[in-house]
mmCIF file with all atom_site columns, C-alpha atoms in Angstrom:
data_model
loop_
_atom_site.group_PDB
_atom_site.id
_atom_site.type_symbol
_atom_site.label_atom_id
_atom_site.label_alt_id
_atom_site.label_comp_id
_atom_site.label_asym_id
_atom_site.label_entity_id
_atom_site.label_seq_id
_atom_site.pdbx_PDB_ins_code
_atom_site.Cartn_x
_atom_site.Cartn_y
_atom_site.Cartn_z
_atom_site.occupancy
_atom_site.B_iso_or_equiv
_atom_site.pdbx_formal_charge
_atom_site.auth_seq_id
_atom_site.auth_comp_id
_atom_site.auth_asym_id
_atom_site.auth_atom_id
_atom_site.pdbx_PDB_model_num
ATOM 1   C CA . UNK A 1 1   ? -42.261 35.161 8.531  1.00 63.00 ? 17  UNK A CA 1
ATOM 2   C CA . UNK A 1 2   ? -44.727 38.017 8.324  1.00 73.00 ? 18  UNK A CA 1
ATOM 3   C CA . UNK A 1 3   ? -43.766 40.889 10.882 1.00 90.00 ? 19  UNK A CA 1
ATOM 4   C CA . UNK A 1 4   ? -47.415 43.439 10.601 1.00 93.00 ? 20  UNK A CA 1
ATOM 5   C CA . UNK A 1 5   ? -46.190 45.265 13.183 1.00 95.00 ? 21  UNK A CA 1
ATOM 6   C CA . UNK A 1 6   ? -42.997 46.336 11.245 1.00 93.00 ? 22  UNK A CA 1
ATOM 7   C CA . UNK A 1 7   ? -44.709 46.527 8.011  1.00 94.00 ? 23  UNK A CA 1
ATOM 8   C CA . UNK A 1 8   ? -47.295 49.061 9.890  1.00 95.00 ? 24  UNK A CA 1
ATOM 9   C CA . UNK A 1 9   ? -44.350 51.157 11.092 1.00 94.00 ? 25  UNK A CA 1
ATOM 10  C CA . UNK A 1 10  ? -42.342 51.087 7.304  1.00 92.00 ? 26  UNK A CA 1
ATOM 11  C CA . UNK A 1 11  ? -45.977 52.087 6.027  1.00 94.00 ? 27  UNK A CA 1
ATOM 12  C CA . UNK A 1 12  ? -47.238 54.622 8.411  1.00 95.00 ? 28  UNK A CA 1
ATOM 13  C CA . UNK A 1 13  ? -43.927 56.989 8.854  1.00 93.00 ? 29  UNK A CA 1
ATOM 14  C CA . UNK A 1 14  ? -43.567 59.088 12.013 1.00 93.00 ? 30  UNK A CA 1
ATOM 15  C CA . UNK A 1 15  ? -42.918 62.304 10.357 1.00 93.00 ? 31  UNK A CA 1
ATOM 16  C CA . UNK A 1 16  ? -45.764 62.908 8.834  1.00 94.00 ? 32  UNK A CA 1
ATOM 17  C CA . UNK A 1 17  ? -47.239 62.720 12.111 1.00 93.00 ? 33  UNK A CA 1
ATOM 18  C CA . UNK A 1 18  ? -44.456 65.730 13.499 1.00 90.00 ? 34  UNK A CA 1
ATOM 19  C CA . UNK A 1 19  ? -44.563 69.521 13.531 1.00 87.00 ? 35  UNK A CA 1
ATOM 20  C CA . UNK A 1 20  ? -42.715 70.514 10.300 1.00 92.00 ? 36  UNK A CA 1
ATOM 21  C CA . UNK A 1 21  ? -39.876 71.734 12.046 1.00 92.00 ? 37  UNK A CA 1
ATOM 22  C CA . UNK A 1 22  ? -39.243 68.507 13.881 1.00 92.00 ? 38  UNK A CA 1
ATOM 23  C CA . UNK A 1 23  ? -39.312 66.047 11.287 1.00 91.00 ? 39  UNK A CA 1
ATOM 24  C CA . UNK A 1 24  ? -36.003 65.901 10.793 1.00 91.00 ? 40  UNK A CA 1
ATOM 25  C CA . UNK A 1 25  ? -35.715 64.097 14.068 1.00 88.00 ? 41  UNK A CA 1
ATOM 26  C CA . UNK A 1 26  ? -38.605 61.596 13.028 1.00 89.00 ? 42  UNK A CA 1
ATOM 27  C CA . UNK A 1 27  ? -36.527 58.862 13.227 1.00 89.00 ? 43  UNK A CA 1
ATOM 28  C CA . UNK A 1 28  ? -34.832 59.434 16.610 1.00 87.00 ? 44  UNK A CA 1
ATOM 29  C CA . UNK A 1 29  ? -35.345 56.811 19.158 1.00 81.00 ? 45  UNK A CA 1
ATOM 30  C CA . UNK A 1 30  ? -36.413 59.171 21.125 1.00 81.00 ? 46  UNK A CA 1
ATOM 31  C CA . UNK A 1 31  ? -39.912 61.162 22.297 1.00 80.00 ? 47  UNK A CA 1
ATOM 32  C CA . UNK A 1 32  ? -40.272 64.962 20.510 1.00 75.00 ? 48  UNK A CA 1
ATOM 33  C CA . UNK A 1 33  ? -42.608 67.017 22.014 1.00 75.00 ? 49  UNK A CA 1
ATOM 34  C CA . UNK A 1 34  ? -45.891 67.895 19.803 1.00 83.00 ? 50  UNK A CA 1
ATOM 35  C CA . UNK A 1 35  ? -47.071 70.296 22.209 1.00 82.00 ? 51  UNK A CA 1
ATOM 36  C CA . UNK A 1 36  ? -49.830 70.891 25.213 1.00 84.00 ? 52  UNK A CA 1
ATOM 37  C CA . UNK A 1 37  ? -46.904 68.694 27.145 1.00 80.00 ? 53  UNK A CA 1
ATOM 38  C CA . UNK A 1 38  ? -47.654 66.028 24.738 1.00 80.00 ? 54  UNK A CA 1
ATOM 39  C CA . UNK A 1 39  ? -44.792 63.814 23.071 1.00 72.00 ? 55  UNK A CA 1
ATOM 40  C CA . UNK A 1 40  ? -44.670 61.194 20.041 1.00 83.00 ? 56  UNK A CA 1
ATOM 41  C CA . UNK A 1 41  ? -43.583 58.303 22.093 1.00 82.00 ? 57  UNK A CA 1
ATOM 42  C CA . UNK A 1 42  ? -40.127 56.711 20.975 1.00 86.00 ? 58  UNK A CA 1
ATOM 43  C CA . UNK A 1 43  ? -41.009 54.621 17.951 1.00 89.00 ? 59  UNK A CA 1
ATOM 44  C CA . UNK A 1 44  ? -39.441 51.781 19.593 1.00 91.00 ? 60  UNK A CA 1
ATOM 45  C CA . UNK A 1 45  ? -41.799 52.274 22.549 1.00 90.00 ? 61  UNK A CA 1
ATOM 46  C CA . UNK A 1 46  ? -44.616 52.420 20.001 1.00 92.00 ? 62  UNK A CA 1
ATOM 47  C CA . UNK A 1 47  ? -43.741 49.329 18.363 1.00 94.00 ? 63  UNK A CA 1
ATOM 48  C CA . UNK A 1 48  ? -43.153 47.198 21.367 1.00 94.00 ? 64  UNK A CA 1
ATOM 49  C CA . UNK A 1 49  ? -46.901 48.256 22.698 1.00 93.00 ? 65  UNK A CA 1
ATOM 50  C CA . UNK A 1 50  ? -48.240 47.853 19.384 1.00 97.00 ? 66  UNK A CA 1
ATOM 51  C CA . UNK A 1 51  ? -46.893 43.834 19.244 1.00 96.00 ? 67  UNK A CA 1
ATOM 52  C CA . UNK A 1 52  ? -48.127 43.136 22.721 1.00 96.00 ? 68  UNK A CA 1
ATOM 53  C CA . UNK A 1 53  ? -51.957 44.800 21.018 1.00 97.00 ? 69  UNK A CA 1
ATOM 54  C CA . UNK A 1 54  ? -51.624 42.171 18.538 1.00 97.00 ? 70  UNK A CA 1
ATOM 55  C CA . UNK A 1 55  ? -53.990 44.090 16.364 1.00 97.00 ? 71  UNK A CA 1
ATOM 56  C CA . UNK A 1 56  ? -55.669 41.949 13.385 1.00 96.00 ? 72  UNK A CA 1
ATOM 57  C CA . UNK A 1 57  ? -57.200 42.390 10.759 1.00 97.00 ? 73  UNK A CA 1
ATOM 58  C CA . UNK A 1 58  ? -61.435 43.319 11.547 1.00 97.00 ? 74  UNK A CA 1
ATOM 59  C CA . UNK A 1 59  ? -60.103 44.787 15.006 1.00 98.00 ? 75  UNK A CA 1
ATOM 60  C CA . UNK A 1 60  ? -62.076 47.199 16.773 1.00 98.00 ? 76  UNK A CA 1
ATOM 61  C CA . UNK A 1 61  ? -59.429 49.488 18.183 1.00 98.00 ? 77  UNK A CA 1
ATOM 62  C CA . UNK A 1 62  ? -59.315 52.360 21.096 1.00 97.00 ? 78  UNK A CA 1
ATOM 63  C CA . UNK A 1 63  ? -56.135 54.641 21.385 1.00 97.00 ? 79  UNK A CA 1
ATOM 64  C CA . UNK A 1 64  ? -56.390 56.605 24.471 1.00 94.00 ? 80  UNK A CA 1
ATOM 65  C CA . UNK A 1 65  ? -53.745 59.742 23.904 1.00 92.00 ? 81  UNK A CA 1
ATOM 66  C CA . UNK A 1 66  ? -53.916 59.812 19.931 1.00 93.00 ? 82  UNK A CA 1
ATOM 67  C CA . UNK A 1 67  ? -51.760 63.143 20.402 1.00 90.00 ? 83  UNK A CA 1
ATOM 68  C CA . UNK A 1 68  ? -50.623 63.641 16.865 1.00 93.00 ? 84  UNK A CA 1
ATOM 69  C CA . UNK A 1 69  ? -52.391 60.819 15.341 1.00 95.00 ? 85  UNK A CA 1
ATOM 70  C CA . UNK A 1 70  ? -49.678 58.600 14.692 1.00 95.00 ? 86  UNK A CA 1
ATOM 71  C CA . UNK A 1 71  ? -50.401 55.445 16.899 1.00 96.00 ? 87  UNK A CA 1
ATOM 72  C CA . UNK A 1 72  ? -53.898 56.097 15.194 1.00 97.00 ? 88  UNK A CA 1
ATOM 73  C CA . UNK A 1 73  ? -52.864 55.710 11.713 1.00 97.00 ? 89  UNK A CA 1
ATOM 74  C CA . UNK A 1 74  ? -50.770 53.041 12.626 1.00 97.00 ? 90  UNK A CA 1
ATOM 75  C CA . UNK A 1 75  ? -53.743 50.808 14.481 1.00 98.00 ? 91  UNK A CA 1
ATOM 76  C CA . UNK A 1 76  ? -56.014 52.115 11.292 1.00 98.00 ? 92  UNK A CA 1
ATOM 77  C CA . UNK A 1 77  ? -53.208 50.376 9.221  1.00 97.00 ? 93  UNK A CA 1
ATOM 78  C CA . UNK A 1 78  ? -53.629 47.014 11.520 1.00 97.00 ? 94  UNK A CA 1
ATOM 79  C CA . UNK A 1 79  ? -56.968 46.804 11.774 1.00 97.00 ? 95  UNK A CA 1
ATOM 80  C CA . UNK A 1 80  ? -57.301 47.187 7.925  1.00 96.00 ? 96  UNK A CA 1
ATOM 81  C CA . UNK A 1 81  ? -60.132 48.131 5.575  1.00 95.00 ? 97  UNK A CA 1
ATOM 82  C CA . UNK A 1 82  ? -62.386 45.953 7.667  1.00 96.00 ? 98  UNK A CA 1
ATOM 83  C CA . UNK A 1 83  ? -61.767 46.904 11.359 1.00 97.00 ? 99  UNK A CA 1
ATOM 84  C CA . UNK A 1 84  ? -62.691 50.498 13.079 1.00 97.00 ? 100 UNK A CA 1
ATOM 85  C CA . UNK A 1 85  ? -60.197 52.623 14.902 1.00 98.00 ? 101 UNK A CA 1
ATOM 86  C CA . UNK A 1 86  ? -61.165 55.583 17.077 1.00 98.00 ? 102 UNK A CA 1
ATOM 87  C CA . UNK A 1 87  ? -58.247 57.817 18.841 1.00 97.00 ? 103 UNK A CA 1
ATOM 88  C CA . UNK A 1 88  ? -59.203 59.804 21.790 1.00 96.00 ? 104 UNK A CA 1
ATOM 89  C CA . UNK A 1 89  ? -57.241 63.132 22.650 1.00 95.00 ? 105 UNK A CA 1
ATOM 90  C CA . UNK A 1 90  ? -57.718 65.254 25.346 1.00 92.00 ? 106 UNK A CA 1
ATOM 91  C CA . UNK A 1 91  ? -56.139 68.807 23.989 1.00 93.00 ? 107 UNK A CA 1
ATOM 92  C CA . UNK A 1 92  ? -58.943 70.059 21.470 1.00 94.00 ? 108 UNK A CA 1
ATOM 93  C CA . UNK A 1 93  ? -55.737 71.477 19.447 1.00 94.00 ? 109 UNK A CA 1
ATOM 94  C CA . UNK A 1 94  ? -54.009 68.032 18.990 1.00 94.00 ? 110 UNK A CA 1
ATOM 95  C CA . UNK A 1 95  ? -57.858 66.311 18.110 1.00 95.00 ? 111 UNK A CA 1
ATOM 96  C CA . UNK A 1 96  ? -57.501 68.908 15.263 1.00 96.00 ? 112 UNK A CA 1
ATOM 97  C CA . UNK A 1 97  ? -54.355 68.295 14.239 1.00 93.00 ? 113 UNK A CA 1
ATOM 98  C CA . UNK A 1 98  ? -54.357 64.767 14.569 1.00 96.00 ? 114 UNK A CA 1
ATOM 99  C CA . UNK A 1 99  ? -57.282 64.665 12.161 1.00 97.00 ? 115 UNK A CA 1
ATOM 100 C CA . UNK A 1 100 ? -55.838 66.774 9.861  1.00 96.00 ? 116 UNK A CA 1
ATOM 101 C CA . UNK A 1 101 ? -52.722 64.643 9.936  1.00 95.00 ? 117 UNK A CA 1
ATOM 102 C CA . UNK A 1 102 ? -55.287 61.198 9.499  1.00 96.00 ? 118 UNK A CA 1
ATOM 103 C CA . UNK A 1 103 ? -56.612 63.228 6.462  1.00 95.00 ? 119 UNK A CA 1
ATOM 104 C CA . UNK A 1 104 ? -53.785 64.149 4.864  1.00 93.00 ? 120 UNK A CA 1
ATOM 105 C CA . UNK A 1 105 ? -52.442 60.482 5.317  1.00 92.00 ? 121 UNK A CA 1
ATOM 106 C CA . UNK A 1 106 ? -55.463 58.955 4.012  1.00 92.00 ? 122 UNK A CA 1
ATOM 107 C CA . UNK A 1 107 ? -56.586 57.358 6.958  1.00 92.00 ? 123 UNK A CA 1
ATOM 108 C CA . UNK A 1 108 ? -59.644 56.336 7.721  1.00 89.00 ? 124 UNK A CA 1
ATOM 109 C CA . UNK A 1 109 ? -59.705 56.278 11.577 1.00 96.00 ? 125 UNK A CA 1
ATOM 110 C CA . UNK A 1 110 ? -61.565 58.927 14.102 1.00 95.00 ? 126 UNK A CA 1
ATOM 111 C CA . UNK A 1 111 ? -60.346 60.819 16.640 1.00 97.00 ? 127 UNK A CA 1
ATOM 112 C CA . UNK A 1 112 ? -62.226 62.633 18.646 1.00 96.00 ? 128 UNK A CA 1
ATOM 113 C CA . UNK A 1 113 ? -61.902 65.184 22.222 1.00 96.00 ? 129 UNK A CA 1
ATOM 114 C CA . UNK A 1 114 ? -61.837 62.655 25.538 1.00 95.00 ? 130 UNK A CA 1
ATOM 115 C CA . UNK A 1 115 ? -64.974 63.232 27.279 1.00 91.00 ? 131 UNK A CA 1
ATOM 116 C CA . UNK A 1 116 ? -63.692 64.890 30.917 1.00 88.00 ? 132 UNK A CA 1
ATOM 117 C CA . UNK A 1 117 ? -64.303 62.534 33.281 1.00 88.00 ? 133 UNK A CA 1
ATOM 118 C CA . UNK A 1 118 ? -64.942 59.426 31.375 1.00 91.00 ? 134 UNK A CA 1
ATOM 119 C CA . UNK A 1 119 ? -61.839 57.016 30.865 1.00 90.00 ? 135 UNK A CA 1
ATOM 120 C CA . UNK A 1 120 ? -62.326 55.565 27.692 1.00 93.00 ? 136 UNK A CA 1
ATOM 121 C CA . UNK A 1 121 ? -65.879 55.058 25.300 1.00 96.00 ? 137 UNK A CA 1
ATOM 122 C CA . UNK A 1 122 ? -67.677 52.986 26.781 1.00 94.00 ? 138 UNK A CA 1
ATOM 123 C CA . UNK A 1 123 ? -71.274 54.056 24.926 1.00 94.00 ? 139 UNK A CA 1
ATOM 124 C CA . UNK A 1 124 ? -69.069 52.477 21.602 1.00 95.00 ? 140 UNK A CA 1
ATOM 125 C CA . UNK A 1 125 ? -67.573 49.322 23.055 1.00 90.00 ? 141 UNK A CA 1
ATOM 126 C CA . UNK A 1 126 ? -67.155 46.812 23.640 1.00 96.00 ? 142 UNK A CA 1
ATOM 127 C CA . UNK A 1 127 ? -63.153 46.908 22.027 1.00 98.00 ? 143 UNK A CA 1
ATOM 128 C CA . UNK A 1 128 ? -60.829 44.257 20.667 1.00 98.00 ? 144 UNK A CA 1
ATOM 129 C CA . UNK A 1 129 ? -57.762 45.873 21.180 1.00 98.00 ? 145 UNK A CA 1
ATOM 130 C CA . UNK A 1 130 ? -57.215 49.382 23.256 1.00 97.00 ? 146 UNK A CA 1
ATOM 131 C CA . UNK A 1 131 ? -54.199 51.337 23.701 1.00 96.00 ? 147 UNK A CA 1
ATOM 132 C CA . UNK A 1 132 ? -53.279 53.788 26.248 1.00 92.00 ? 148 UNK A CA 1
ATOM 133 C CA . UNK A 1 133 ? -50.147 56.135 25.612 1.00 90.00 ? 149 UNK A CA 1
ATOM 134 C CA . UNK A 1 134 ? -50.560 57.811 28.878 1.00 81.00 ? 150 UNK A CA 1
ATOM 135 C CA . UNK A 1 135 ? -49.411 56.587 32.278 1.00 82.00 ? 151 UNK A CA 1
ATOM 136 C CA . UNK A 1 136 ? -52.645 55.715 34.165 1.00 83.00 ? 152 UNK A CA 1
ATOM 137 C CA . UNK A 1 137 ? -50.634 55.925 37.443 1.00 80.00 ? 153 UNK A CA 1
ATOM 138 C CA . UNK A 1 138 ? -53.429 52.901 39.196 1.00 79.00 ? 154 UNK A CA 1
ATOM 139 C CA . UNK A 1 139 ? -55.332 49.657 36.757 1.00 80.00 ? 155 UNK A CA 1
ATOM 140 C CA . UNK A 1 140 ? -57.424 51.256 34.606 1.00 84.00 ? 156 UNK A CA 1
ATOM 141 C CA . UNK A 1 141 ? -60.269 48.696 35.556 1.00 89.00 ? 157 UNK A CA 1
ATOM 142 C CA . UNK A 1 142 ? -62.970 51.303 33.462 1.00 92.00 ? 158 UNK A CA 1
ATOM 143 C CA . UNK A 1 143 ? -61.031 50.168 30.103 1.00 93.00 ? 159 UNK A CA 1
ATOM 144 C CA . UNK A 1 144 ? -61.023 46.603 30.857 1.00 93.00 ? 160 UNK A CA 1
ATOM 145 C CA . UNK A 1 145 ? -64.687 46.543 31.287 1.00 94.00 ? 161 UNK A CA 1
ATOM 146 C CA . UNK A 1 146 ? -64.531 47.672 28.030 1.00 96.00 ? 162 UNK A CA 1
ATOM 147 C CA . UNK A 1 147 ? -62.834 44.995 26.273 1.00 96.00 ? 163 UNK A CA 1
ATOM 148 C CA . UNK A 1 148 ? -64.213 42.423 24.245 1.00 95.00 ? 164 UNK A CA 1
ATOM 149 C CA . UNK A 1 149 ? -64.281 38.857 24.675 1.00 92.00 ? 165 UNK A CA 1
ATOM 150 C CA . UNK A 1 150 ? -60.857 37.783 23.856 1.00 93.00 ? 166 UNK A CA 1
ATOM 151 C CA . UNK A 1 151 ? -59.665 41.355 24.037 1.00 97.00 ? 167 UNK A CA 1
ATOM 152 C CA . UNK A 1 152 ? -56.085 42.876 24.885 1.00 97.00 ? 168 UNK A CA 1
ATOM 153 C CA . UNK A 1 153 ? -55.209 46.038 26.183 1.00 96.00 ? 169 UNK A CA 1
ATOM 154 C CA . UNK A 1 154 ? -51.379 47.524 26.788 1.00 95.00 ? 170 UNK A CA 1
ATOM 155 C CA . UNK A 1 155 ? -51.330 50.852 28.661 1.00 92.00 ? 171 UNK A CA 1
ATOM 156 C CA . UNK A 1 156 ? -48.298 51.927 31.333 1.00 90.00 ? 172 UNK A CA 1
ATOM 157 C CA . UNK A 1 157 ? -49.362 51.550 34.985 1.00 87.00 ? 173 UNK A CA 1
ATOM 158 C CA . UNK A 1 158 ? -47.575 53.181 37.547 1.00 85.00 ? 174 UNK A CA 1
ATOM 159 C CA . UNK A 1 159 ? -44.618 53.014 35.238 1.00 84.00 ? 175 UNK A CA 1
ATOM 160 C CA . UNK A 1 160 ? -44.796 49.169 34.241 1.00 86.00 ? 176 UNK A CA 1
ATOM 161 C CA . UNK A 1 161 ? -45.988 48.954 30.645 1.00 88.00 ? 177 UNK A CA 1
ATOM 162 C CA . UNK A 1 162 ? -49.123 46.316 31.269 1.00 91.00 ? 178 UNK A CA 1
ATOM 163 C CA . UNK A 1 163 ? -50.762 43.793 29.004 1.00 96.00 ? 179 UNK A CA 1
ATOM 164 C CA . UNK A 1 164 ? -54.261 42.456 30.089 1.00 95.00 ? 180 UNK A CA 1
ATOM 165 C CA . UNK A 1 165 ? -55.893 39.984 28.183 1.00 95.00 ? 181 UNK A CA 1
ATOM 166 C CA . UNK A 1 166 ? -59.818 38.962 28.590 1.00 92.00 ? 182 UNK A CA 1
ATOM 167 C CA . UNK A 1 167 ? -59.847 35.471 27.497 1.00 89.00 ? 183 UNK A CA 1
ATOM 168 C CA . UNK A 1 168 ? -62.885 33.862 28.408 1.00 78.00 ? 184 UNK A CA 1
ATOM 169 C CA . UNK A 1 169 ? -64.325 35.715 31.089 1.00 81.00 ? 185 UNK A CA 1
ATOM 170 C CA . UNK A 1 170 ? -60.964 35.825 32.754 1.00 89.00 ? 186 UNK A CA 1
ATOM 171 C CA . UNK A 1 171 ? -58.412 38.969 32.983 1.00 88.00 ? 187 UNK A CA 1
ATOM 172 C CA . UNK A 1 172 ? -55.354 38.295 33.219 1.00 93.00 ? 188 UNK A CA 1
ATOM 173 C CA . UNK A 1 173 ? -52.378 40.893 33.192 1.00 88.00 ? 189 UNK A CA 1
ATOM 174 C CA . UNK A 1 174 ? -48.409 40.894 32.519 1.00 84.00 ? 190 UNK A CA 1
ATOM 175 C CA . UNK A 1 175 ? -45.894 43.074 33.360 1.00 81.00 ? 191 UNK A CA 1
ATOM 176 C CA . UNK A 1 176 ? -43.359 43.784 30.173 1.00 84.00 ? 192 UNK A CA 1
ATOM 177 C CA . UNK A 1 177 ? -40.916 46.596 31.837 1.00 75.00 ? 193 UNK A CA 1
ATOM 178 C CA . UNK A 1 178 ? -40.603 50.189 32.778 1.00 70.00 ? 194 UNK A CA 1
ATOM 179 C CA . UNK A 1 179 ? -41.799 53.116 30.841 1.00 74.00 ? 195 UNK A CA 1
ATOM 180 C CA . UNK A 1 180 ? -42.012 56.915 30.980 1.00 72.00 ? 196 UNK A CA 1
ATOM 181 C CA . UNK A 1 181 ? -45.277 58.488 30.007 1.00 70.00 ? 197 UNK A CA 1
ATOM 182 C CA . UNK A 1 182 ? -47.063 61.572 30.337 1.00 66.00 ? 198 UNK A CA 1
ATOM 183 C CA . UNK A 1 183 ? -49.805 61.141 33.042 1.00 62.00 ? 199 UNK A CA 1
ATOM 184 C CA . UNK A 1 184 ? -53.071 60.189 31.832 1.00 68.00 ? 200 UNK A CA 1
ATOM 185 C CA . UNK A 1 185 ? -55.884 62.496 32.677 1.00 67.00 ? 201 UNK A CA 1
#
C-alpha cells in the first residue's frame, strides 16, 4: 500500500530545515524552537496534519506559518512537479531563511512575508489544500472562503486540530484531537 505521506517525510528530512546547532535533535518527537517564538512542530504532529491535507499530486497548496520551510518542502514534495505550493511567514527573518532552506533543498515552492492583516491569499486562490501551523484561536472562515471546490484545510482551532472539507458547496468540519500551537497572528 502506498503511504505519500511517509514517503514525503523519509524524502524531505527535518534537519535540513533546523538551525545547525539543533539538528542533532531533528528527529525528536518533539517541537525545537527556530526562533522569533517560532517552533518546527513535532514531526509526528506534522505528519498527522499532513494525512488529514491529503495533498495530491497537481495540488494547489497554502501553508500558513512556513517558519523554517519544512512543512513547505514537504507539501512541494506532495503536490509534485505539477502542483504549486506557496508558504506564508510572518517574521521577515524566517521568510528568508525558509527560502534559503527551499533553495538549498531544491525546492520549488514560494514563500513569501504574510500580508498584516490579511489571513491567508486570497488575490491567488482559490486553494486545494491549505495548512495552518498556527493556532487560529476562533474558525478561520477567511481561509475557507478560500478553498477550492472539493478543497481541505487542517489548521488548530482553539486547541482542536480541525479538518474542513468543501465538497460540493458544502463545509463540513471534524475535530481530530488537541494540539499546542503558537498563536496565529
Amino acid at each position: 500500500m502506498e503511504d505519500r505521506t511517509g514517503d514525503a517525510l523519509s524524502a524531505v528530512p527535518r534537519a535540513a530545515f533546523l538551525h545547525a546547532s539543533d539538528r542533532w535533535r531533528a528527529d525528536a518527537d518533539g517541537p525545537i524552537p527556530i526562533g522569533h517564538g517560532q517552533t518546527s512542530s513535532q514531526p509526528r504532529t506534522v505528519e498527522a496534519m499532513l494525512r488529514l491535507l491529503e495533498v495530491r499530486p497537481g495540488d494547489r497548496v497554502l501553508d500558513i506559518g512556513s517558519g523554517s520551510g519544512w512543512t513547505t518542502a514537504l507539501l512541494a514534495w506532495l503536490a509534485g512537479p505539477t502542483g504549486a505550493v506557496l508558504g506564508l511567514e510572518i517574521e521577515p527573518e524566517l521568510v528568508q531563511w525558509g527560502r534559503e532552506n527551499l533553495a538549498r533543498a531544491g525546492c520549488a515552492a514560494t514563500i513569501r512575508e504574510a500580508r498584516p492583516g490579511v489571513l491567508g491569499a486570497p488575490d491567488d486562490g482559490p486553494w486545494d489544500r491549505i495548512l495552518v501551523s498556527a493556532d487560529a484561536g476562533r474558525f478561520p472562515q477567511a481561509l475557507v472562503d478560500q478553498l477550492a471546490a472539493d478543497g481541505r484545510l487542517v489548521a488548530p482551532v482553539a486547541g482542536w486540530l480541525t479538518l474542513v472539507e468543501r465538497t460540493g458547496g458544502q463545509v463540513r468540519t471534524s475535530e481530530h484531537g488537541p494540539y499546542r500551537f503558537v498563536p496565529l497572528r
